[in-house]
Amino acid sequence: MHVENESHCDFVKLREMLIRVNMEDLREQTHARHYELYRRCKLEEMGFKDTDPDSQPFSLQETYEAKRKEFLGDLQRKEEEMRQMFVNKVKETEAELKEKERDLHEKFEQLKRMHQEEKRKVEEKRRELEDEMNAFNRKKVAVETLSLSQPLKKDKDKKK
């Protein structure tokens, strides 16, 4: 009933013997078959093969260098594309900013002209009001002069 009980069963000893004896064989089989098969599949996915198209063996170093050059070429091409995109974006942004600056300058000039026109109108109105005030003050002085001279005439008339 109890498989693990060594007093009436040799299962534990048998298990340990089988594991110890066959452990090295299991390791070798795992490495030789399973790991190498996995490694070969992964390398083939990356583009590395043990033979060239003519089924002749060749150097993995050469294949690595070829793949590396291809990758660096792609990387350089992509970097150049990104640099060109950046230059184009900068040019577009500069063009937009120049256009906005032109618009602001035109608006500023328009506001400046409007301000000068308003200033001219206000100055003209001020001159008109000053002329009216001067005319009013002259009339006032004339009226006061007349009113001062008339009481004298009235006083003269009263004396007679």
Tab-separated table of C-alpha atoms in Angstrom:
chain	number	residue	atom	x	y	z
A	1	MET	CA	0.000	0.000	0.000
A	2	HIS	CA	2.732	2.428	0.891
A	3	VAL	CA	5.111	2.569	-2.042
A	4	GLU	CA	7.462	4.922	-0.255
A	5	ASN	CA	7.886	2.625	2.758
A	6	GLU	CA	11.316	0.986	2.333
A	7	SER	CA	10.653	-1.736	4.957
A	8	HIS	CA	8.303	-3.666	2.708
A	9	CYS	CA	8.942	-2.165	-0.824
A	10	ASP	CA	12.052	-1.525	-2.982
A	11	PHE	CA	10.381	1.117	-5.173
A	12	VAL	CA	12.361	4.036	-3.748
A	13	LYS	CA	15.701	2.256	-4.316
A	14	LEU	CA	14.700	1.189	-7.820
A	15	ARG	CA	13.595	4.701	-8.733
A	16	GLU	CA	16.850	6.251	-7.479
A	17	MET	CA	18.925	3.646	-9.343
A	18	LEU	CA	17.100	4.263	-12.628
A	19	ILE	CA	17.378	8.019	-12.291
A	20	ARG	CA	21.113	7.916	-11.429
A	21	VAL	CA	21.998	5.490	-14.197
A	22	ASN	CA	19.922	7.122	-16.900
A	23	MET	CA	20.346	10.796	-15.884
A	24	GLU	CA	23.509	11.339	-17.960
A	25	ASP	CA	21.924	9.612	-20.952
A	26	LEU	CA	18.851	11.836	-20.544
A	27	ARG	CA	21.054	14.931	-20.468
A	28	GLU	CA	22.956	13.905	-23.578
A	29	GLN	CA	19.768	13.072	-25.466
A	30	THR	CA	18.160	16.361	-24.441
A	31	HIS	CA	21.179	18.341	-25.548
A	32	ALA	CA	21.901	16.385	-28.732
A	33	ARG	CA	18.393	16.108	-30.028
A	34	HIS	CA	16.008	18.594	-28.492
A	35	TYR	CA	18.287	21.585	-27.880
A	36	GLU	CA	20.131	21.259	-31.197
A	37	LEU	CA	16.839	20.912	-33.058
A	38	TYR	CA	15.487	24.005	-31.265
A	39	ARG	CA	18.715	25.916	-31.978
A	40	ARG	CA	18.690	24.945	-35.671
A	41	CYS	CA	15.048	26.039	-36.044
A	42	LYS	CA	15.749	29.395	-34.389
A	43	LEU	CA	18.831	29.995	-36.550
A	44	GLU	CA	16.877	29.115	-39.690
A	45	GLU	CA	14.150	31.560	-38.663
A	46	MET	CA	16.856	34.224	-38.425
A	47	GLY	CA	18.100	33.299	-41.917
A	48	PHE	CA	21.078	31.107	-41.015
A	49	LYS	CA	21.350	27.704	-42.672
A	50	ASP	CA	23.949	24.964	-42.487
A	51	THR	CA	24.266	24.774	-46.254
A	52	ASP	CA	24.127	27.186	-49.157
A	53	PRO	CA	21.579	26.773	-52.000
A	54	ASP	CA	23.862	24.197	-53.693
A	55	SER	CA	23.764	22.084	-50.494
A	56	GLN	CA	27.420	22.851	-49.830
A	57	PRO	CA	28.457	23.629	-46.227
A	58	PHE	CA	29.634	27.189	-45.617
A	59	SER	CA	30.776	29.461	-42.821
A	60	LEU	CA	28.270	30.828	-40.356
A	61	GLN	CA	30.663	33.759	-39.834
A	62	GLU	CA	30.223	34.780	-43.471
A	63	THR	CA	26.474	34.466	-43.166
A	64	TYR	CA	26.567	36.514	-39.961
A	65	GLU	CA	28.624	39.241	-41.621
A	66	ALA	CA	26.273	39.311	-44.631
A	67	LYS	CA	23.212	39.549	-42.370
A	68	ARG	CA	24.942	42.236	-40.294
A	69	LYS	CA	25.746	44.310	-43.403
A	70	GLU	CA	22.169	43.904	-44.624
A	71	PHE	CA	20.817	44.981	-41.243
A	72	LEU	CA	23.179	47.969	-41.020
A	73	GLY	CA	22.196	48.973	-44.567
A	74	ASP	CA	18.507	48.851	-43.626
A	75	LEU	CA	19.238	50.744	-40.430
A	76	GLN	CA	21.145	53.445	-42.303
A	77	ARG	CA	18.372	53.735	-44.920
A	78	LYS	CA	15.724	54.085	-42.208
A	79	GLU	CA	17.876	56.628	-40.382
A	80	GLU	CA	18.225	58.665	-43.591
A	81	GLU	CA	14.448	58.482	-44.149
A	82	MET	CA	13.833	59.695	-40.598
A	83	ARG	CA	16.375	62.488	-41.036
A	84	GLN	CA	14.688	63.543	-44.283
A	85	MET	CA	11.255	63.442	-42.586
A	86	PHE	CA	12.658	65.604	-39.773
A	87	VAL	CA	14.098	68.114	-42.268
A	88	ASN	CA	10.757	68.240	-44.101
A	89	LYS	CA	8.847	68.767	-40.845
A	90	VAL	CA	11.240	71.570	-39.869
A	91	LYS	CA	10.795	73.233	-43.269
A	92	GLU	CA	7.001	72.933	-43.028
A	93	THR	CA	7.028	74.385	-39.519
A	94	GLU	CA	9.312	77.227	-40.596
A	95	ALA	CA	7.018	78.005	-43.536
A	96	GLU	CA	3.971	78.022	-41.238
A	97	LEU	CA	5.744	80.281	-38.746
A	98	LYS	CA	6.860	82.685	-41.502
A	99	GLU	CA	3.303	82.844	-42.822
A	100	LYS	CA	1.938	83.514	-39.340
A	101	GLU	CA	4.628	86.158	-38.821
A	102	ARG	CA	3.629	87.786	-42.119
A	103	ASP	CA	-0.039	87.723	-41.072
A	104	LEU	CA	0.815	89.261	-37.697
A	105	HIS	CA	2.937	91.934	-39.373
A	106	GLU	CA	0.085	92.783	-41.764
A	107	LYS	CA	-2.365	92.934	-38.875
A	108	PHE	CA	0.069	95.128	-36.937
A	109	GLU	CA	0.416	97.495	-39.907
A	110	GLN	CA	-3.371	97.614	-40.301
A	111	LEU	CA	-3.830	98.392	-36.589
A	112	LYS	CA	-1.079	100.999	-36.835
A	113	ARG	CA	-2.866	102.694	-39.771
A	114	MET	CA	-6.171	102.552	-37.888
A	115	HIS	CA	-4.458	104.065	-34.838
A	116	GLN	CA	-2.946	106.866	-36.930
A	117	GLU	CA	-6.328	107.538	-38.556
A	118	GLU	CA	-8.033	107.648	-35.140
A	119	LYS	CA	-5.272	109.880	-33.812
A	120	ARG	CA	-5.682	112.232	-36.801
A	121	LYS	CA	-9.468	112.339	-36.255
A	122	VAL	CA	-9.027	113.012	-32.536
A	123	GLU	CA	-6.481	115.756	-33.279
A	124	GLU	CA	-8.829	117.287	-35.847
A	125	LYS	CA	-11.710	117.142	-33.357
A	126	ARG	CA	-9.454	118.706	-30.679
A	127	ARG	CA	-8.590	121.582	-33.048
A	128	GLU	CA	-12.270	122.079	-33.864
A	129	LEU	CA	-13.126	122.142	-30.170
A	130	GLU	CA	-10.262	124.571	-29.466
A	131	ASP	CA	-11.495	126.804	-32.307
A	132	GLU	CA	-15.024	126.642	-30.857
A	133	MET	CA	-13.663	127.428	-27.375
A	134	ASN	CA	-11.675	130.373	-28.745
A	135	ALA	CA	-14.716	131.627	-30.646
A	136	PHE	CA	-16.830	131.169	-27.512
A	137	ASN	CA	-14.261	132.977	-25.358
A	138	ARG	CA	-14.107	135.872	-27.899
A	139	LYS	CA	-17.899	136.106	-27.879
A	140	LYS	CA	-17.880	135.944	-24.107
A	141	VAL	CA	-15.310	138.703	-23.889
A	142	ALA	CA	-17.274	140.725	-26.426
A	143	VAL	CA	-20.491	140.209	-24.500
A	144	GLU	CA	-18.793	141.091	-21.221
A	145	THR	CA	-17.296	144.165	-22.805
A	146	LEU	CA	-20.695	145.165	-24.118
A	147	SER	CA	-22.386	144.443	-20.819
A	148	LEU	CA	-19.782	146.517	-18.962
A	149	SER	CA	-20.072	149.398	-21.364
A	150	GLN	CA	-23.887	149.369	-21.373
A	151	PRO	CA	-24.301	149.880	-17.625
A	152	LEU	CA	-22.142	152.911	-18.007
A	153	LYS	CA	-24.473	154.205	-20.679
A	154	LYS	CA	-27.448	153.397	-18.453
A	155	ASP	CA	-25.803	155.236	-15.596
A	156	LYS	CA	-25.238	158.186	-17.907
A	157	ASP	CA	-28.846	158.027	-19.005
A	158	LYS	CA	-29.968	157.938	-15.390
A	159	LYS	CA	-27.937	161.005	-14.587
A	160	LYS	CA	-29.546	163.018	-17.324
